[in-house]
Amino acid sequence: MALHKGHAGADSPEDSELRRLSLNPFYGAADPVSGMESAPPTHRLPDGPVPPMTAYRLVHDELMLDGNARLNLATFVTTWMEPQAGVLMAECRDKNMIDKDEYPRTAELERRCVAMLADLWNAPDPATAVGCSTTGSSEACMLAGMALKRSWAKRNADRYPGTARPNLVTGTNVQVCWEKFCNFWEVEARLVPMEGDRFHLDPQAAADLCDENTIGVVSVLGSTFDGSYEPVAEVCAALDALQERTGLDIPVHVDGASGGMVAPFIDEDLVWDFRLPRVKSINTSGHKYGLVYPGVGWALWRSPEDLPEELVFRVNYLGGDMPTFALNFSRPGAQVVAQYYTFLRLGREGYRAVQQTSRDIACALADRFEALDEFRLLTRGDQLPVFAVTTAPDVKSFDVFDVSRRLRERGWLVPAYSFPANREDLSVLRVVIRNGFSADLAELLMDDLKQLLPELRSQAHPLTKDTASASAFHH
């Protein structure tokens, strides 16, 4: 959640006339001049109420300045669902997900979703695999990291917390939630940098960073930087070899925020999940390629032994004894219900059709970018339906930040950003294709890009002075 500061001097007396004029007279409930003496302030609570339609119109009109979510090619988050899903969510928005005793059927739908995911991810025994819903993958990753740390601490009780400092090995491309986890839970982050045309975790480099204090290795199935899958099986193999040499048994967590709901359907031969014995936990975002509005995520563990029992709280809440493992307590049940609806609605074949369509559109759009002399592809959208593209070496008049800025003028949100160590020299555009982004919209995007290119070519030089502040990408 973003941190916000108040605005000094907002709603001062001299602004009152302008605030009065901010109200359309027709927003009056009956008489156009009734109650229109002044509009409510925006940075302090109003002295009294306004009619509901007046409040609605004030908020509605301001939100018109937001971007169009369907044209947002920066976000992985679902921006379209069927109307029936929206109705179900509206019917459940007052249900508190934590109150399983009062809403037992909602709790049962959550349990069924966990069982479905355990089966989808090839848990050895889906009936005994444990898991829970979360507000998103960020919370799911925090929970998985906590389980890794606690399991390691129990194995090293003679050294921790006295002399041992736990560490977690990841690629430098991981989502920012892993940086937060290491910061919040006092774990050393050991990051494998990018090198050359490798933009994600290298298996041997990850193994080389492990020692007796390593709580686990995180492998990402679908990097947010370029849409590529990390080689989970190869990471596990490198750690198997490490164990043979040293005796160190390092568990793996798969951050499948996006790929966990793509690979099972259209990359069925790819071995990345619980089929690998070293994979102890997996998370995914139901609100990304799980095809549900934000926010719902899922965290699953291979077996009950992989989730330390002492992390699970048993709460006597509203008359029921309830096990809970979460950072949040109260949260709406609507998204969990929507996830179950989507699982029922699509099934395996439906998900396969949706994800394959997104990949086909991504690959075709990547080919269109590649056909333009001004661009060079880094990835092609053939793993996640996501691709990254940079400007060709001989392009000197504009950069990816100029392209992003000019596309925004046409309503398209296409992020431009720089890569981390050791490829800070590389800046790219990233395009995320989701359900609801059609081939027709892709055609419109290319039409607008081609119209902008002559103006961009005519520039004397790129217009972006500070690429760090220009970046529209913050994971």
GROMACS .gro file of C-alpha atoms in nm:
model
  475
    1MET     CA    1   0.000   0.000   0.000
    2ALA     CA    2   0.132   0.344  -0.088
    3LEU     CA    3   0.204   0.592   0.185
    4HIS     CA    4   0.026   0.924   0.150
    5LYS     CA    5   0.087   1.260   0.312
    6GLY     CA    6  -0.165   1.531   0.376
    7HIS     CA    7  -0.165   1.848   0.169
    8ALA     CA    8  -0.068   2.159   0.363
    9GLY     CA    9  -0.311   2.441   0.312
   10ALA     CA   10  -0.569   2.227   0.135
   11ASP     CA   11  -0.927   2.342   0.168
   12SER     CA   12  -0.824   2.688   0.290
   13PRO     CA   13  -1.094   2.961   0.314
   14GLU     CA   14  -0.978   3.126  -0.008
   15ASP     CA   15  -1.049   2.801  -0.191
   16SER     CA   16  -1.410   2.790  -0.077
   17GLU     CA   17  -1.545   2.971  -0.383
   18LEU     CA   18  -1.366   2.736  -0.617
   19ARG     CA   19  -1.494   2.439  -0.416
   20ARG     CA   20  -1.849   2.575  -0.447
   21LEU     CA   21  -1.809   2.596  -0.822
   22SER     CA   22  -1.684   2.238  -0.838
   23LEU     CA   23  -2.040   2.116  -0.793
   24ASN     CA   24  -2.270   2.083  -1.091
   25PRO     CA   25  -2.608   2.235  -0.989
   26PHE     CA   26  -2.780   1.927  -1.130
   27TYR     CA   27  -2.613   1.718  -0.859
   28GLY     CA   28  -2.879   1.848  -0.620
   29ALA     CA   29  -3.112   1.567  -0.524
   30ALA     CA   30  -3.429   1.753  -0.631
   31ASP     CA   31  -3.388   2.131  -0.647
   32PRO     CA   32  -3.072   2.230  -0.844
   33VAL     CA   33  -2.994   2.501  -0.591
   34SER     CA   34  -3.071   2.306  -0.274
   35GLY     CA   35  -2.773   2.227  -0.059
   36MET     CA   36  -2.533   2.375  -0.311
   37GLU     CA   37  -2.391   2.644  -0.084
   38SER     CA   38  -2.050   2.475  -0.093
   39ALA     CA   39  -1.895   2.148  -0.194
   40PRO     CA   40  -1.754   1.924   0.078
   41PRO     CA   41  -1.383   1.965   0.151
   42THR     CA   42  -1.141   1.709   0.011
   43HIS     CA   43  -0.876   1.685   0.285
   44ARG     CA   44  -1.081   1.693   0.604
   45LEU     CA   45  -1.411   1.541   0.704
   46PRO     CA   46  -1.709   1.753   0.596
   47ASP     CA   47  -1.913   1.918   0.868
   48GLY     CA   48  -2.226   1.739   0.754
   49PRO     CA   49  -2.364   1.491   0.502
   50VAL     CA   50  -2.446   1.537   0.135
   51PRO     CA   51  -2.704   1.338  -0.066
   52PRO     CA   52  -2.575   0.998  -0.177
   53MET     CA   53  -2.592   1.077  -0.548
   54THR     CA   54  -2.397   1.398  -0.491
   55ALA     CA   55  -2.123   1.205  -0.313
   56TYR     CA   56  -2.126   0.944  -0.588
   57ARG     CA   57  -2.094   1.197  -0.869
   58LEU     CA   58  -1.809   1.382  -0.699
   59VAL     CA   59  -1.608   1.061  -0.660
   60HIS     CA   60  -1.711   0.923  -0.999
   61ASP     CA   61  -1.607   1.237  -1.185
   62GLU     CA   62  -1.263   1.246  -1.023
   63LEU     CA   63  -1.201   0.880  -1.105
   64MET     CA   64  -1.262   0.950  -1.474
   65LEU     CA   65  -0.904   1.080  -1.479
   66ASP     CA   66  -0.768   0.734  -1.402
   67GLY     CA   67  -0.631   0.532  -1.691
   68ASN     CA   68  -0.844   0.273  -1.870
   69ALA     CA   69  -0.765  -0.058  -1.697
   70ARG     CA   70  -0.825  -0.261  -2.014
   71LEU     CA   71  -0.551  -0.062  -2.191
   72ASN     CA   72  -0.307  -0.106  -1.904
   73LEU     CA   73  -0.032  -0.327  -2.045
   74ALA     CA   74   0.179  -0.274  -1.734
   75THR     CA   75  -0.029  -0.471  -1.486
   76PHE     CA   76  -0.052  -0.847  -1.446
   77VAL     CA   77  -0.375  -0.802  -1.247
   78THR     CA   78  -0.706  -0.915  -1.395
   79THR     CA   79  -0.905  -0.628  -1.545
   80TRP     CA   80  -1.207  -0.816  -1.684
   81MET     CA   81  -1.443  -1.080  -1.548
   82GLU     CA   82  -1.782  -1.204  -1.656
   83PRO     CA   83  -2.086  -1.016  -1.520
   84GLN     CA   84  -2.197  -1.328  -1.331
   85ALA     CA   85  -1.870  -1.323  -1.136
   86GLY     CA   86  -1.931  -0.960  -1.051
   87VAL     CA   87  -2.278  -1.045  -0.920
   88LEU     CA   88  -2.137  -1.323  -0.699
   89MET     CA   89  -1.871  -1.088  -0.563
   90ALA     CA   90  -2.134  -0.824  -0.482
   91GLU     CA   91  -2.336  -1.086  -0.298
   92CYS     CA   92  -2.033  -1.181  -0.086
   93ARG     CA   93  -1.871  -0.844  -0.025
   94ASP     CA   94  -2.010  -0.829   0.329
   95LYS     CA   95  -1.874  -1.170   0.429
   96ASN     CA   96  -1.562  -1.171   0.645
   97MET     CA   97  -1.332  -1.444   0.516
   98ILE     CA   98  -1.181  -1.499   0.860
   99ASP     CA   99  -1.516  -1.585   1.018
  100LYS     CA  100  -1.531  -1.945   0.905
  101ASP     CA  101  -1.783  -2.041   1.172
  102GLU     CA  102  -2.038  -1.783   1.056
  103TYR     CA  103  -1.973  -1.841   0.684
  104PRO     CA  104  -1.895  -2.213   0.663
  105ARG     CA  105  -1.977  -2.247   0.293
  106THR     CA  106  -1.736  -1.968   0.200
  107ALA     CA  107  -1.473  -2.147   0.409
  108GLU     CA  108  -1.555  -2.470   0.227
  109LEU     CA  109  -1.505  -2.302  -0.111
  110GLU     CA  110  -1.162  -2.184   0.007
  111ARG     CA  111  -1.075  -2.541   0.111
  112ARG     CA  112  -1.186  -2.674  -0.228
  113CYS     CA  113  -0.971  -2.417  -0.409
  114VAL     CA  114  -0.666  -2.529  -0.208
  115ALA     CA  115  -0.741  -2.893  -0.299
  116MET     CA  116  -0.781  -2.803  -0.666
  117LEU     CA  117  -0.448  -2.617  -0.670
  118ALA     CA  118  -0.272  -2.902  -0.488
  119ASP     CA  119  -0.396  -3.140  -0.758
  120LEU     CA  120  -0.307  -2.894  -1.036
  121TRP     CA  121   0.048  -2.858  -0.898
  122ASN     CA  122   0.095  -3.233  -0.856
  123ALA     CA  123   0.123  -3.251  -0.479
  124PRO     CA  124   0.216  -3.606  -0.370
  125ASP     CA  125  -0.114  -3.631  -0.184
  126PRO     CA  126  -0.350  -3.343  -0.267
  127ALA     CA  127  -0.574  -3.449   0.020
  128THR     CA  128  -0.302  -3.376   0.277
  129ALA     CA  129  -0.136  -3.074   0.117
  130VAL     CA  130  -0.197  -2.761   0.323
  131GLY     CA  131  -0.264  -2.411   0.201
  132CYS     CA  132  -0.464  -2.094   0.241
  133SER     CA  133  -0.595  -1.795   0.055
  134THR     CA  134  -0.426  -1.458   0.097
  135THR     CA  135  -0.480  -1.103  -0.021
  136GLY     CA  136  -0.231  -1.165  -0.302
  137SER     CA  137   0.107  -1.316  -0.381
  138SER     CA  138   0.291  -1.064  -0.166
  139GLU     CA  139   0.126  -1.197   0.149
  140ALA     CA  140   0.161  -1.554   0.021
  141CYS     CA  141   0.536  -1.501  -0.028
  142MET     CA  142   0.567  -1.358   0.324
  143LEU     CA  143   0.397  -1.668   0.466
  144ALA     CA  144   0.614  -1.903   0.262
  145GLY     CA  145   0.926  -1.716   0.371
  146MET     CA  146   0.818  -1.733   0.735
  147ALA     CA  147   0.773  -2.110   0.705
  148LEU     CA  148   1.118  -2.147   0.548
  149LYS     CA  149   1.278  -1.939   0.822
  150ARG     CA  150   1.101  -2.119   1.107
  151SER     CA  151   1.186  -2.463   0.965
  152TRP     CA  152   1.551  -2.357   0.933
  153ALA     CA  153   1.551  -2.213   1.288
  154LYS     CA  154   1.420  -2.541   1.428
  155ARG     CA  155   1.697  -2.732   1.248
  156ASN     CA  156   1.955  -2.487   1.384
  157ALA     CA  157   1.822  -2.430   1.733
  158ASP     CA  158   2.173  -2.464   1.879
  159ARG     CA  159   2.301  -2.170   1.671
  160TYR     CA  160   2.002  -1.943   1.613
  161PRO     CA  161   1.946  -1.669   1.714
  162GLY     CA  162   2.281  -1.650   1.891
  163THR     CA  163   2.542  -1.679   1.616
  164ALA     CA  164   2.362  -1.769   1.294
  165ARG     CA  165   2.209  -1.516   1.058
  166PRO     CA  166   1.962  -1.669   0.811
  167ASN     CA  167   1.983  -1.588   0.441
  168LEU     CA  168   1.760  -1.635   0.138
  169VAL     CA  169   1.893  -1.683  -0.216
  170THR     CA  170   1.703  -1.531  -0.510
  171GLY     CA  171   1.767  -1.369  -0.843
  172THR     CA  172   1.790  -0.992  -0.850
  173ASN     CA  173   1.476  -0.999  -1.066
  174VAL     CA  174   1.243  -1.113  -0.787
  175GLN     CA  175   0.933  -0.916  -0.701
  176VAL     CA  176   0.979  -0.648  -0.437
  177CYS     CA  177   0.781  -0.850  -0.180
  178TRP     CA  178   1.088  -1.071  -0.131
  179GLU     CA  179   1.298  -0.765  -0.048
  180LYS     CA  180   1.029  -0.669   0.201
  181PHE     CA  181   1.031  -1.016   0.354
  182CYS     CA  182   1.406  -1.011   0.406
  183ASN     CA  183   1.387  -0.661   0.553
  184PHE     CA  184   1.088  -0.721   0.781
  185TRP     CA  185   1.199  -1.064   0.907
  186GLU     CA  186   1.571  -0.987   0.933
  187VAL     CA  187   1.694  -1.229   0.670
  188GLU     CA  188   2.000  -1.158   0.457
  189ALA     CA  189   1.904  -1.134   0.090
  190ARG     CA  190   2.161  -1.301  -0.137
  191LEU     CA  191   2.089  -1.191  -0.491
  192VAL     CA  192   2.217  -1.352  -0.809
  193PRO     CA  193   2.270  -1.065  -1.057
  194MET     CA  194   2.173  -1.065  -1.422
  195GLU     CA  195   2.455  -1.133  -1.669
  196GLY     CA  196   2.453  -1.070  -2.044
  197ASP     CA  197   2.134  -1.206  -2.195
  198ARG     CA  198   2.043  -1.401  -1.879
  199PHE     CA  199   1.779  -1.196  -1.704
  200HIS     CA  200   1.687  -1.435  -1.421
  201LEU     CA  201   1.829  -1.684  -1.172
  202ASP     CA  202   2.127  -1.899  -1.271
  203PRO     CA  203   2.106  -2.243  -1.103
  204GLN     CA  204   2.475  -2.288  -1.027
  205ALA     CA  205   2.518  -1.930  -0.912
  206ALA     CA  206   2.225  -1.983  -0.672
  207ALA     CA  207   2.380  -2.301  -0.533
  208ASP     CA  208   2.715  -2.127  -0.489
  209LEU     CA  209   2.554  -1.866  -0.262
  210CYS     CA  210   2.403  -2.128  -0.028
  211ASP     CA  211   2.553  -2.224   0.306
  212GLU     CA  212   2.442  -2.368   0.639
  213ASN     CA  213   2.244  -2.050   0.710
  214THR     CA  214   2.038  -2.057   0.387
  215ILE     CA  215   1.668  -2.097   0.464
  216GLY     CA  216   1.581  -2.160   0.100
  217VAL     CA  217   1.611  -2.063  -0.265
  218VAL     CA  218   1.329  -1.878  -0.440
  219SER     CA  219   1.277  -1.957  -0.806
  220VAL     CA  220   1.031  -1.747  -1.004
  221LEU     CA  221   0.803  -1.907  -1.259
  222GLY     CA  222   0.751  -1.600  -1.471
  223SER     CA  223   0.978  -1.303  -1.407
  224THR     CA  224   0.805  -0.968  -1.391
  225PHE     CA  225   1.095  -0.811  -1.581
  226ASP     CA  226   1.062  -1.002  -1.906
  227GLY     CA  227   0.805  -1.281  -1.866
  228SER     CA  228   1.059  -1.565  -1.872
  229TYR     CA  229   1.038  -1.879  -1.661
  230GLU     CA  230   1.327  -1.950  -1.429
  231PRO     CA  231   1.463  -2.308  -1.468
  232VAL     CA  232   1.316  -2.455  -1.149
  233ALA     CA  233   1.418  -2.814  -1.226
  234GLU     CA  234   1.776  -2.707  -1.296
  235VAL     CA  235   1.784  -2.507  -0.970
  236CYS     CA  236   1.671  -2.819  -0.783
  237ALA     CA  237   1.932  -3.030  -0.963
  238ALA     CA  238   2.208  -2.786  -0.865
  239LEU     CA  239   2.092  -2.804  -0.504
  240ASP     CA  240   2.079  -3.185  -0.524
  241ALA     CA  241   2.444  -3.180  -0.631
  242LEU     CA  242   2.523  -2.938  -0.349
  243GLN     CA  243   2.367  -3.176  -0.098
  244GLU     CA  244   2.571  -3.467  -0.235
  245ARG     CA  245   2.892  -3.266  -0.191
  246THR     CA  246   2.822  -3.092   0.140
  247GLY     CA  247   2.520  -3.247   0.305
  248LEU     CA  248   2.331  -2.915   0.291
  249ASP     CA  249   1.961  -2.976   0.221
  250ILE     CA  250   1.824  -2.648   0.085
  251PRO     CA  251   1.448  -2.626   0.017
  252VAL     CA  252   1.302  -2.443  -0.282
  253HIS     CA  253   1.001  -2.213  -0.290
  254VAL     CA  254   0.847  -2.144  -0.631
  255ASP     CA  255   0.706  -1.797  -0.672
  256GLY     CA  256   0.443  -1.882  -0.930
  257ALA     CA  257   0.258  -1.550  -0.895
  258SER     CA  258   0.186  -1.558  -1.267
  259GLY     CA  259   0.329  -1.877  -1.415
  260GLY     CA  260   0.164  -2.098  -1.156
  261MET     CA  261  -0.165  -2.041  -1.339
  262VAL     CA  262  -0.018  -2.055  -1.690
  263ALA     CA  263   0.232  -2.343  -1.707
  264PRO     CA  264  -0.005  -2.618  -1.581
  265PHE     CA  265  -0.237  -2.555  -1.874
  266ILE     CA  266  -0.015  -2.478  -2.173
  267ASP     CA  267   0.328  -2.608  -2.063
  268GLU     CA  268   0.219  -2.942  -1.921
  269ASP     CA  269   0.553  -3.111  -1.986
  270LEU     CA  270   0.746  -2.848  -1.793
  271VAL     CA  271   0.845  -2.991  -1.453
  272TRP     CA  272   0.852  -2.707  -1.201
  273ASP     CA  273   0.604  -2.794  -0.924
  274PHE     CA  274   0.563  -3.052  -0.645
  275ARG     CA  275   0.684  -3.323  -0.883
  276LEU     CA  276   1.026  -3.195  -0.775
  277PRO     CA  277   1.084  -3.326  -0.419
  278ARG     CA  278   1.293  -3.021  -0.328
  279VAL     CA  279   0.998  -2.785  -0.395
  280LYS     CA  280   0.837  -2.738  -0.054
  281SER     CA  281   0.595  -2.452  -0.122
  282ILE     CA  282   0.435  -2.261  -0.409
  283ASN     CA  283   0.239  -1.938  -0.429
  284THR     CA  284   0.027  -1.785  -0.700
  285SER     CA  285  -0.192  -1.481  -0.756
  286GLY     CA  286  -0.553  -1.569  -0.816
  287HIS     CA  287  -0.595  -1.210  -0.930
  288LYS     CA  288  -0.339  -1.241  -1.209
  289TYR     CA  289  -0.358  -1.535  -1.446
  290GLY     CA  290  -0.598  -1.699  -1.200
  291LEU     CA  291  -0.842  -1.459  -1.373
  292VAL     CA  292  -1.001  -1.302  -1.063
  293TYR     CA  293  -1.031  -0.933  -0.976
  294PRO     CA  294  -0.784  -0.818  -0.705
  295GLY     CA  295  -0.707  -0.925  -0.443
  296VAL     CA  296  -0.664  -1.294  -0.383
  297GLY     CA  297  -0.354  -1.509  -0.367
  298TRP     CA  298  -0.277  -1.865  -0.265
  299ALA     CA  299   0.003  -2.031  -0.069
  300LEU     CA  300   0.043  -2.409  -0.064
  301TRP     CA  301   0.288  -2.641   0.110
  302ARG     CA  302   0.391  -2.983  -0.009
  303SER     CA  303   0.282  -3.152   0.314
  304PRO     CA  304   0.183  -3.054   0.669
  305GLU     CA  305   0.545  -3.114   0.777
  306ASP     CA  306   0.659  -2.824   0.558
  307LEU     CA  307   0.441  -2.571   0.743
  308PRO     CA  308   0.556  -2.556   1.107
  309GLU     CA  309   0.257  -2.610   1.332
  310GLU     CA  310   0.357  -2.330   1.569
  311LEU     CA  311   0.295  -2.075   1.292
  312VAL     CA  312  -0.071  -2.174   1.268
  313PHE     CA  313  -0.288  -1.992   1.521
  314ARG     CA  314  -0.602  -2.154   1.654
  315VAL     CA  315  -0.844  -1.878   1.736
  316ASN     CA  316  -1.169  -1.896   1.930
  317TYR     CA  317  -1.356  -1.642   1.720
  318LEU     CA  318  -1.731  -1.586   1.717
  319GLY     CA  319  -1.802  -1.926   1.861
  320GLY     CA  320  -1.571  -2.139   1.647
  321ASP     CA  321  -1.223  -2.288   1.693
  322MET     CA  322  -1.046  -2.176   1.379
  323PRO     CA  323  -0.692  -2.241   1.252
  324THR     CA  324  -0.549  -1.940   1.072
  325PHE     CA  325  -0.216  -1.863   0.906
  326ALA     CA  326  -0.219  -1.514   0.761
  327LEU     CA  327  -0.079  -1.166   0.806
  328ASN     CA  328  -0.426  -1.017   0.768
  329PHE     CA  329  -0.726  -1.107   0.980
  330SER     CA  330  -1.051  -0.961   0.850
  331ARG     CA  331  -1.084  -0.952   0.470
  332PRO     CA  332  -1.367  -1.002   0.222
  333GLY     CA  333  -1.465  -1.347   0.101
  334ALA     CA  334  -1.579  -1.221  -0.239
  335GLN     CA  335  -1.250  -1.288  -0.419
  336VAL     CA  336  -1.228  -1.645  -0.287
  337VAL     CA  337  -1.583  -1.710  -0.408
  338ALA     CA  338  -1.490  -1.558  -0.745
  339GLN     CA  339  -1.187  -1.789  -0.765
  340TYR     CA  340  -1.404  -2.093  -0.705
  341TYR     CA  341  -1.655  -1.966  -0.963
  342THR     CA  342  -1.375  -1.930  -1.219
  343PHE     CA  343  -1.238  -2.277  -1.146
  344LEU     CA  344  -1.587  -2.424  -1.199
  345ARG     CA  345  -1.663  -2.203  -1.497
  346LEU     CA  346  -1.349  -2.281  -1.697
  347GLY     CA  347  -1.205  -2.612  -1.582
  348ARG     CA  348  -0.874  -2.725  -1.726
  349GLU     CA  349  -0.979  -2.692  -2.089
  350GLY     CA  350  -1.124  -2.345  -2.036
  351TYR     CA  351  -0.809  -2.221  -1.864
  352ARG     CA  352  -0.602  -2.377  -2.141
  353ALA     CA  353  -0.802  -2.189  -2.404
  354VAL     CA  354  -0.777  -1.855  -2.221
  355GLN     CA  355  -0.404  -1.879  -2.149
  356GLN     CA  356  -0.318  -2.007  -2.496
  357THR     CA  357  -0.512  -1.719  -2.651
  358SER     CA  358  -0.318  -1.470  -2.440
  359ARG     CA  359   0.012  -1.632  -2.539
  360ASP     CA  360  -0.081  -1.637  -2.908
  361ILE     CA  361  -0.164  -1.266  -2.898
  362ALA     CA  362   0.158  -1.189  -2.708
  363CYS     CA  363   0.373  -1.381  -2.956
  364ALA     CA  364   0.202  -1.221  -3.255
  365LEU     CA  365   0.239  -0.872  -3.106
  366ALA     CA  366   0.605  -0.939  -3.025
  367ASP     CA  367   0.661  -1.036  -3.388
  368ARG     CA  368   0.502  -0.705  -3.496
  369PHE     CA  369   0.743  -0.513  -3.273
  370GLU     CA  370   1.037  -0.712  -3.407
  371ALA     CA  371   0.936  -0.631  -3.765
  372LEU     CA  372   0.997  -0.262  -3.691
  373ASP     CA  373   1.361  -0.166  -3.741
  374GLU     CA  374   1.355   0.052  -3.431
  375PHE     CA  375   1.312  -0.233  -3.181
  376ARG     CA  376   1.490  -0.545  -3.059
  377LEU     CA  377   1.311  -0.821  -2.869
  378LEU     CA  378   1.450  -0.961  -2.545
  379THR     CA  379   1.171  -1.215  -2.494
  380ARG     CA  380   0.891  -1.325  -2.724
  381GLY     CA  381   0.589  -1.393  -2.502
  382ASP     CA  382   0.624  -1.769  -2.545
  383GLN     CA  383   0.640  -1.841  -2.171
  384LEU     CA  384   0.429  -1.594  -1.978
  385PRO     CA  385   0.220  -1.401  -2.232
  386VAL     CA  386   0.458  -1.112  -2.166
  387PHE     CA  387   0.748  -0.977  -2.366
  388ALA     CA  388   1.019  -0.717  -2.324
  389VAL     CA  389   1.158  -0.504  -2.604
  390THR     CA  390   1.429  -0.240  -2.625
  391THR     CA  391   1.535   0.005  -2.893
  392ALA     CA  392   1.775  -0.110  -3.164
  393PRO     CA  393   2.142  -0.016  -3.117
  394ASP     CA  394   2.139   0.239  -3.399
  395VAL     CA  395   1.836   0.430  -3.261
  396LYS     CA  396   1.971   0.755  -3.113
  397SER     CA  397   1.680   0.998  -3.143
  398PHE     CA  398   1.449   0.839  -2.883
  399ASP     CA  399   1.447   0.576  -2.610
  400VAL     CA  400   1.192   0.342  -2.453
  401PHE     CA  401   1.087   0.613  -2.206
  402ASP     CA  402   0.990   0.840  -2.495
  403VAL     CA  403   0.787   0.560  -2.650
  404SER     CA  404   0.609   0.491  -2.319
  405ARG     CA  405   0.530   0.858  -2.266
  406ARG     CA  406   0.393   0.907  -2.617
  407LEU     CA  407   0.178   0.592  -2.602
  408ARG     CA  408   0.032   0.716  -2.275
  409GLU     CA  409  -0.098   1.019  -2.465
  410ARG     CA  410  -0.308   0.774  -2.669
  411GLY     CA  411  -0.439   0.598  -2.356
  412TRP     CA  412  -0.195   0.302  -2.360
  413LEU     CA  413  -0.005   0.224  -2.040
  414VAL     CA  414   0.315   0.050  -2.150
  415PRO     CA  415   0.584   0.068  -1.880
  416ALA     CA  416   0.947   0.155  -1.950
  417TYR     CA  417   1.211   0.074  -1.691
  418SER     CA  418   1.578  -0.008  -1.638
  419PHE     CA  419   1.706  -0.352  -1.540
  420PRO     CA  420   1.889  -0.421  -1.211
  421ALA     CA  421   2.249  -0.534  -1.151
  422ASN     CA  422   2.442  -0.620  -1.360
  423ARG     CA  423   2.236  -0.487  -1.652
  424GLU     CA  424   2.160  -0.132  -1.539
  425ASP     CA  425   2.261  -0.029  -1.892
  426LEU     CA  426   1.948  -0.191  -2.037
  427SER     CA  427   1.610  -0.016  -2.052
  428VAL     CA  428   1.304  -0.186  -2.195
  429LEU     CA  429   0.935  -0.167  -2.266
  430ARG     CA  430   0.732  -0.454  -2.121
  431VAL     CA  431   0.398  -0.563  -2.261
  432VAL     CA  432   0.165  -0.782  -2.053
  433ILE     CA  433  -0.119  -0.958  -2.235
  434ARG     CA  434  -0.414  -1.068  -2.021
  435ASN     CA  435  -0.754  -1.216  -2.080
  436GLY     CA  436  -0.967  -0.940  -2.233
  437PHE     CA  437  -0.686  -0.795  -2.446
  438SER     CA  438  -0.790  -0.902  -2.793
  439ALA     CA  439  -0.611  -0.920  -3.126
  440ASP     CA  440  -0.817  -0.616  -3.230
  441LEU     CA  441  -0.675  -0.413  -2.940
  442ALA     CA  442  -0.327  -0.532  -3.034
  443GLU     CA  443  -0.386  -0.402  -3.385
  444LEU     CA  444  -0.496  -0.064  -3.249
  445LEU     CA  445  -0.181  -0.047  -3.033
  446MET     CA  446   0.040  -0.109  -3.336
  447ASP     CA  447  -0.149   0.150  -3.539
  448ASP     CA  448  -0.087   0.413  -3.272
  449LEU     CA  449   0.278   0.314  -3.238
  450LYS     CA  450   0.337   0.342  -3.612
  451GLN     CA  451   0.176   0.687  -3.615
  452LEU     CA  452   0.409   0.802  -3.336
  453LEU     CA  453   0.733   0.668  -3.482
  454PRO     CA  454   0.787   0.944  -3.742
  455GLU     CA  455   0.769   1.209  -3.469
  456LEU     CA  456   1.002   1.008  -3.246
  457ARG     CA  457   1.251   0.963  -3.531
  458SER     CA  458   1.255   1.339  -3.588
  459GLN     CA  459   1.372   1.416  -3.233
  460ALA     CA  460   1.729   1.537  -3.196
  461HIS     CA  461   1.781   1.314  -2.893
  462PRO     CA  462   1.585   1.127  -2.625
  463LEU     CA  463   1.384   1.364  -2.409
  464THR     CA  464   1.412   1.176  -2.082
  465LYS     CA  465   1.665   1.333  -1.846
  466ASP     CA  466   1.609   1.115  -1.540
  467THR     CA  467   1.527   0.755  -1.634
  468ALA     CA  468   1.482   0.655  -1.270
  469SER     CA  469   1.194   0.898  -1.218
  470ALA     CA  470   1.058   0.831  -1.565
  471SER     CA  471   1.014   0.462  -1.500
  472ALA     CA  472   0.652   0.354  -1.486
  473PHE     CA  473   0.750   0.014  -1.349
  474HIS     CA  474   0.761  -0.062  -0.980
  475HIS     CA  475   0.678  -0.435  -0.989
   0.00000   0.00000   0.00000
